[in-house]
Amino acid sequence: MNFQTQIPTAAVLGPALAAFAVIAAVRRRGDAPGWRGGPLALRVLAAVYAAAVSSLTLFPLWIYGGDYRNAAPWISQIQPIPLLMADVTMIPNVIMFVPLGFLLPLLSPGLTRGRTTALCALASLAIEITQLLQYIALGNGRSVDVNDLVANTLGGLLGYAVLRAARRTTAARAVLDRLSAAHGGA
């Protein structure tokens, strides 16, 4: 049987964001630490960012069957050699992960540059593995590229550097401290 169907982005991410909103409201109402003021705003920003990245990298979910299913072996969807095919298309991946490198230390104060970069690399790896699993299970045309992993990790490192630079100015440091979990009662 030949078929192709799409699960729209909003059908998955809409309920996920609604569930987050309910959890945030309950925690705020219960006066849970870190769920008021700046830290709450930071958590909402992080949730919207996560939804945006998921929307760009994993959705919409296309499901193919029969003759419509991509027949190429799954191993052919992996580009394992870094920078072999590097070009300007890596720039959006760098940009996409700059906010993550910026947000992680605010959400979890005390994260070092190395740990922030490692978490960004793990998040990128999770995306690439999910894309591969989507290809295997759903037959869609997503490819897995080590260059995405390199670019995303670089973006996270740049985001961390931007945060460190911003913290050097008094005005920005005051705003960031109000947002940060360390200073907001998390």
mmCIF file of C-alpha atoms in Angstrom:
data_model
loop_
_atom_site.group_PDB
_atom_site.id
_atom_site.type_symbol
_atom_site.label_atom_id
_atom_site.label_comp_id
_atom_site.label_asym_id
_atom_site.label_seq_id
_atom_site.Cartn_x
_atom_site.Cartn_y
_atom_site.Cartn_z
ATOM 1 C CA MET A 1 0.000 0.000 0.000
ATOM 2 C CA ASN A 2 1.409 3.360 -1.021
ATOM 3 C CA PHE A 3 0.853 6.294 1.281
ATOM 4 C CA GLN A 4 2.334 9.487 2.572
ATOM 5 C CA THR A 5 1.038 11.488 5.461
ATOM 6 C CA GLN A 6 2.192 14.403 7.515
ATOM 7 C CA ILE A 7 1.914 15.070 11.218
ATOM 8 C CA PRO A 8 1.941 18.856 11.450
ATOM 9 C CA THR A 9 4.320 20.663 13.773
ATOM 10 C CA ALA A 10 1.513 22.303 15.745
ATOM 11 C CA ALA A 11 -0.110 18.926 16.450
ATOM 12 C CA VAL A 12 2.906 17.913 18.550
ATOM 13 C CA LEU A 13 4.559 21.121 19.710
ATOM 14 C CA GLY A 14 1.286 22.935 20.467
ATOM 15 C CA PRO A 15 0.239 20.437 23.157
ATOM 16 C CA ALA A 16 3.820 20.267 24.462
ATOM 17 C CA LEU A 17 3.934 24.047 24.945
ATOM 18 C CA ALA A 18 0.428 23.989 26.468
ATOM 19 C CA ALA A 19 1.574 21.327 28.956
ATOM 20 C CA PHE A 20 4.599 23.476 29.822
ATOM 21 C CA ALA A 21 2.298 26.474 30.364
ATOM 22 C CA VAL A 22 0.124 24.456 32.760
ATOM 23 C CA ILE A 23 3.171 23.211 34.684
ATOM 24 C CA ALA A 24 4.588 26.737 34.856
ATOM 25 C CA ALA A 25 1.262 28.128 36.101
ATOM 26 C CA VAL A 26 0.937 25.434 38.771
ATOM 27 C CA ARG A 27 4.507 25.931 39.963
ATOM 28 C CA ARG A 28 4.143 29.699 39.975
ATOM 29 C CA ARG A 29 0.875 29.486 41.893
ATOM 30 C CA GLY A 30 2.470 27.038 44.332
ATOM 31 C CA ASP A 31 5.301 29.515 44.799
ATOM 32 C CA ALA A 32 7.920 26.983 43.720
ATOM 33 C CA PRO A 33 11.432 28.460 43.727
ATOM 34 C CA GLY A 34 12.559 29.645 40.308
ATOM 35 C CA TRP A 35 9.035 29.958 38.892
ATOM 36 C CA ARG A 36 8.476 33.692 39.383
ATOM 37 C CA GLY A 37 9.883 36.809 37.802
ATOM 38 C CA GLY A 38 13.089 36.552 35.807
ATOM 39 C CA PRO A 39 13.674 32.809 36.189
ATOM 40 C CA LEU A 40 10.121 32.098 34.989
ATOM 41 C CA ALA A 41 10.666 34.375 31.987
ATOM 42 C CA LEU A 42 13.940 32.570 31.277
ATOM 43 C CA ARG A 43 12.226 29.164 31.448
ATOM 44 C CA VAL A 44 9.480 30.338 29.084
ATOM 45 C CA LEU A 45 12.112 31.685 26.682
ATOM 46 C CA ALA A 46 13.971 28.357 26.834
ATOM 47 C CA ALA A 47 10.755 26.406 26.150
ATOM 48 C CA VAL A 48 9.915 28.570 23.139
ATOM 49 C CA TYR A 49 13.498 28.224 21.882
ATOM 50 C CA ALA A 50 13.353 24.410 22.262
ATOM 51 C CA ALA A 51 10.062 24.345 20.359
ATOM 52 C CA ALA A 52 11.541 26.506 17.592
ATOM 53 C CA VAL A 53 14.612 24.288 17.219
ATOM 54 C CA SER A 54 12.438 21.164 17.222
ATOM 55 C CA SER A 55 10.208 22.739 14.604
ATOM 56 C CA LEU A 56 13.195 23.457 12.360
ATOM 57 C CA THR A 57 15.012 20.160 12.797
ATOM 58 C CA LEU A 58 12.394 17.461 13.406
ATOM 59 C CA PHE A 59 9.071 18.657 12.025
ATOM 60 C CA PRO A 60 6.804 18.266 10.218
ATOM 61 C CA LEU A 61 6.847 14.503 10.573
ATOM 62 C CA TRP A 62 6.427 12.929 7.176
ATOM 63 C CA ILE A 63 5.512 9.250 7.091
ATOM 64 C CA TYR A 64 5.993 7.351 3.849
ATOM 65 C CA GLY A 65 4.964 3.828 2.925
ATOM 66 C CA GLY A 66 5.122 1.564 -0.083
ATOM 67 C CA ASP A 67 6.619 3.050 -3.225
ATOM 68 C CA TYR A 68 6.794 6.480 -1.555
ATOM 69 C CA ARG A 69 9.185 5.252 1.127
ATOM 70 C CA ASN A 70 12.798 6.248 0.622
ATOM 71 C CA ALA A 71 14.502 3.012 -0.450
ATOM 72 C CA ALA A 72 18.103 4.125 0.124
ATOM 73 C CA PRO A 73 19.856 2.219 2.913
ATOM 74 C CA TRP A 74 19.909 4.127 6.184
ATOM 75 C CA ILE A 75 23.695 4.079 6.293
ATOM 76 C CA SER A 76 23.736 6.183 3.113
ATOM 77 C CA GLN A 77 21.986 8.989 5.022
ATOM 78 C CA ILE A 78 24.991 9.517 7.291
ATOM 79 C CA GLN A 79 27.815 11.907 6.423
ATOM 80 C CA PRO A 80 30.464 10.813 8.950
ATOM 81 C CA ILE A 81 33.513 12.761 7.772
ATOM 82 C CA PRO A 82 33.703 16.229 9.330
ATOM 83 C CA LEU A 83 34.156 19.259 7.110
ATOM 84 C CA LEU A 84 34.402 17.154 3.934
ATOM 85 C CA MET A 85 31.376 18.932 2.513
ATOM 86 C CA ALA A 86 31.638 22.098 4.640
ATOM 87 C CA ASP A 87 30.130 25.205 3.098
ATOM 88 C CA VAL A 88 28.015 28.246 3.925
ATOM 89 C CA THR A 89 25.022 26.018 4.699
ATOM 90 C CA MET A 90 26.662 25.383 8.086
ATOM 91 C CA ILE A 91 26.100 29.015 9.122
ATOM 92 C CA PRO A 92 22.383 28.587 9.994
ATOM 93 C CA ASN A 93 23.318 25.655 12.236
ATOM 94 C CA VAL A 94 25.880 27.808 14.040
ATOM 95 C CA ILE A 95 23.308 30.578 14.486
ATOM 96 C CA MET A 96 20.614 28.154 15.647
ATOM 97 C CA PHE A 97 22.693 26.987 18.631
ATOM 98 C CA VAL A 98 24.028 30.375 19.790
ATOM 99 C CA PRO A 99 20.937 30.872 22.009
ATOM 100 C CA LEU A 100 21.451 27.462 23.623
ATOM 101 C CA GLY A 101 25.019 28.310 24.605
ATOM 102 C CA PHE A 102 23.697 31.585 26.005
ATOM 103 C CA LEU A 103 20.697 30.111 27.855
ATOM 104 C CA LEU A 104 22.228 27.013 29.459
ATOM 105 C CA PRO A 105 24.516 28.869 31.921
ATOM 106 C CA LEU A 106 21.615 31.144 32.849
ATOM 107 C CA LEU A 107 19.363 28.166 33.512
ATOM 108 C CA SER A 108 22.065 26.288 35.374
ATOM 109 C CA PRO A 109 24.549 28.734 36.856
ATOM 110 C CA GLY A 110 27.979 27.321 37.382
ATOM 111 C CA LEU A 111 28.167 25.592 34.014
ATOM 112 C CA THR A 112 31.646 26.014 32.657
ATOM 113 C CA ARG A 113 32.516 26.693 29.049
ATOM 114 C CA GLY A 114 33.442 23.027 28.600
ATOM 115 C CA ARG A 115 30.234 21.673 30.108
ATOM 116 C CA THR A 116 28.083 24.128 28.184
ATOM 117 C CA THR A 117 29.823 23.145 24.949
ATOM 118 C CA ALA A 118 29.444 19.448 25.798
ATOM 119 C CA LEU A 119 25.721 19.893 26.506
ATOM 120 C CA CYS A 120 25.306 21.717 23.191
ATOM 121 C CA ALA A 121 27.119 18.857 21.437
ATOM 122 C CA LEU A 122 24.864 16.308 23.171
ATOM 123 C CA ALA A 123 21.735 18.265 22.197
ATOM 124 C CA SER A 124 22.954 18.361 18.602
ATOM 125 C CA LEU A 125 23.762 14.646 18.678
ATOM 126 C CA ALA A 126 20.260 13.949 20.004
ATOM 127 C CA ILE A 127 18.787 15.857 17.063
ATOM 128 C CA GLU A 128 20.934 13.985 14.546
ATOM 129 C CA ILE A 129 20.077 10.596 16.080
ATOM 130 C CA THR A 130 16.375 11.500 16.102
ATOM 131 C CA GLN A 131 16.613 12.479 12.432
ATOM 132 C CA LEU A 132 18.251 9.138 11.654
ATOM 133 C CA LEU A 133 15.555 7.273 13.570
ATOM 134 C CA GLN A 134 12.899 9.236 11.683
ATOM 135 C CA TYR A 135 14.510 8.151 8.436
ATOM 136 C CA ILE A 136 14.609 4.504 9.517
ATOM 137 C CA ALA A 137 11.120 4.389 11.046
ATOM 138 C CA LEU A 138 9.175 6.813 8.873
ATOM 139 C CA GLY A 139 11.046 6.699 5.582
ATOM 140 C CA ASN A 140 11.495 10.456 5.341
ATOM 141 C CA GLY A 141 14.408 12.128 3.587
ATOM 142 C CA ARG A 142 16.364 13.561 6.492
ATOM 143 C CA SER A 143 20.102 13.053 6.454
ATOM 144 C CA VAL A 144 22.545 12.888 9.344
ATOM 145 C CA ASP A 145 25.599 15.073 8.951
ATOM 146 C CA VAL A 146 28.542 15.365 11.296
ATOM 147 C CA ASN A 147 28.962 18.927 9.991
ATOM 148 C CA ASP A 148 25.657 19.801 11.679
ATOM 149 C CA LEU A 149 27.089 18.474 14.925
ATOM 150 C CA VAL A 150 30.260 20.543 14.474
ATOM 151 C CA ALA A 151 28.344 23.705 13.508
ATOM 152 C CA ASN A 152 25.798 23.375 16.321
ATOM 153 C CA THR A 153 28.533 22.828 18.895
ATOM 154 C CA LEU A 154 30.424 25.854 17.587
ATOM 155 C CA GLY A 155 27.202 27.871 17.860
ATOM 156 C CA GLY A 156 26.794 26.813 21.489
ATOM 157 C CA LEU A 157 30.379 27.831 22.225
ATOM 158 C CA LEU A 158 29.783 31.206 20.570
ATOM 159 C CA GLY A 159 26.622 31.664 22.630
ATOM 160 C CA TYR A 160 28.594 31.017 25.796
ATOM 161 C CA ALA A 161 31.196 33.575 24.654
ATOM 162 C CA VAL A 162 28.461 36.154 23.987
ATOM 163 C CA LEU A 163 27.063 35.576 27.482
ATOM 164 C CA ARG A 164 30.511 35.990 29.049
ATOM 165 C CA ALA A 165 31.056 39.206 27.081
ATOM 166 C CA ALA A 166 27.615 40.522 28.071
ATOM 167 C CA ARG A 167 28.320 39.830 31.736
ATOM 168 C CA ARG A 168 31.311 42.183 31.536
ATOM 169 C CA THR A 169 29.019 45.195 31.166
ATOM 170 C CA THR A 170 27.254 46.404 34.293
ATOM 171 C CA ALA A 171 23.849 47.001 32.711
ATOM 172 C CA ALA A 172 23.718 43.642 30.936
ATOM 173 C CA ARG A 173 24.998 41.819 34.020
ATOM 174 C CA ALA A 174 22.163 43.321 36.096
ATOM 175 C CA VAL A 175 19.545 42.121 33.597
ATOM 176 C CA LEU A 176 21.134 38.682 33.276
ATOM 177 C CA ASP A 177 21.338 38.321 37.057
ATOM 178 C CA ARG A 178 17.604 39.047 37.336
ATOM 179 C CA LEU A 179 16.918 36.317 34.774
ATOM 180 C CA SER A 180 19.388 33.781 36.112
ATOM 181 C CA ALA A 181 18.245 30.961 38.332
ATOM 182 C CA ALA A 182 21.132 31.693 40.719
ATOM 183 C CA HIS A 183 19.853 35.157 41.515
ATOM 184 C CA GLY A 184 16.131 34.553 41.072
ATOM 185 C CA GLY A 185 15.522 32.082 43.841
ATOM 186 C CA ALA A 186 15.645 28.838 41.873
#
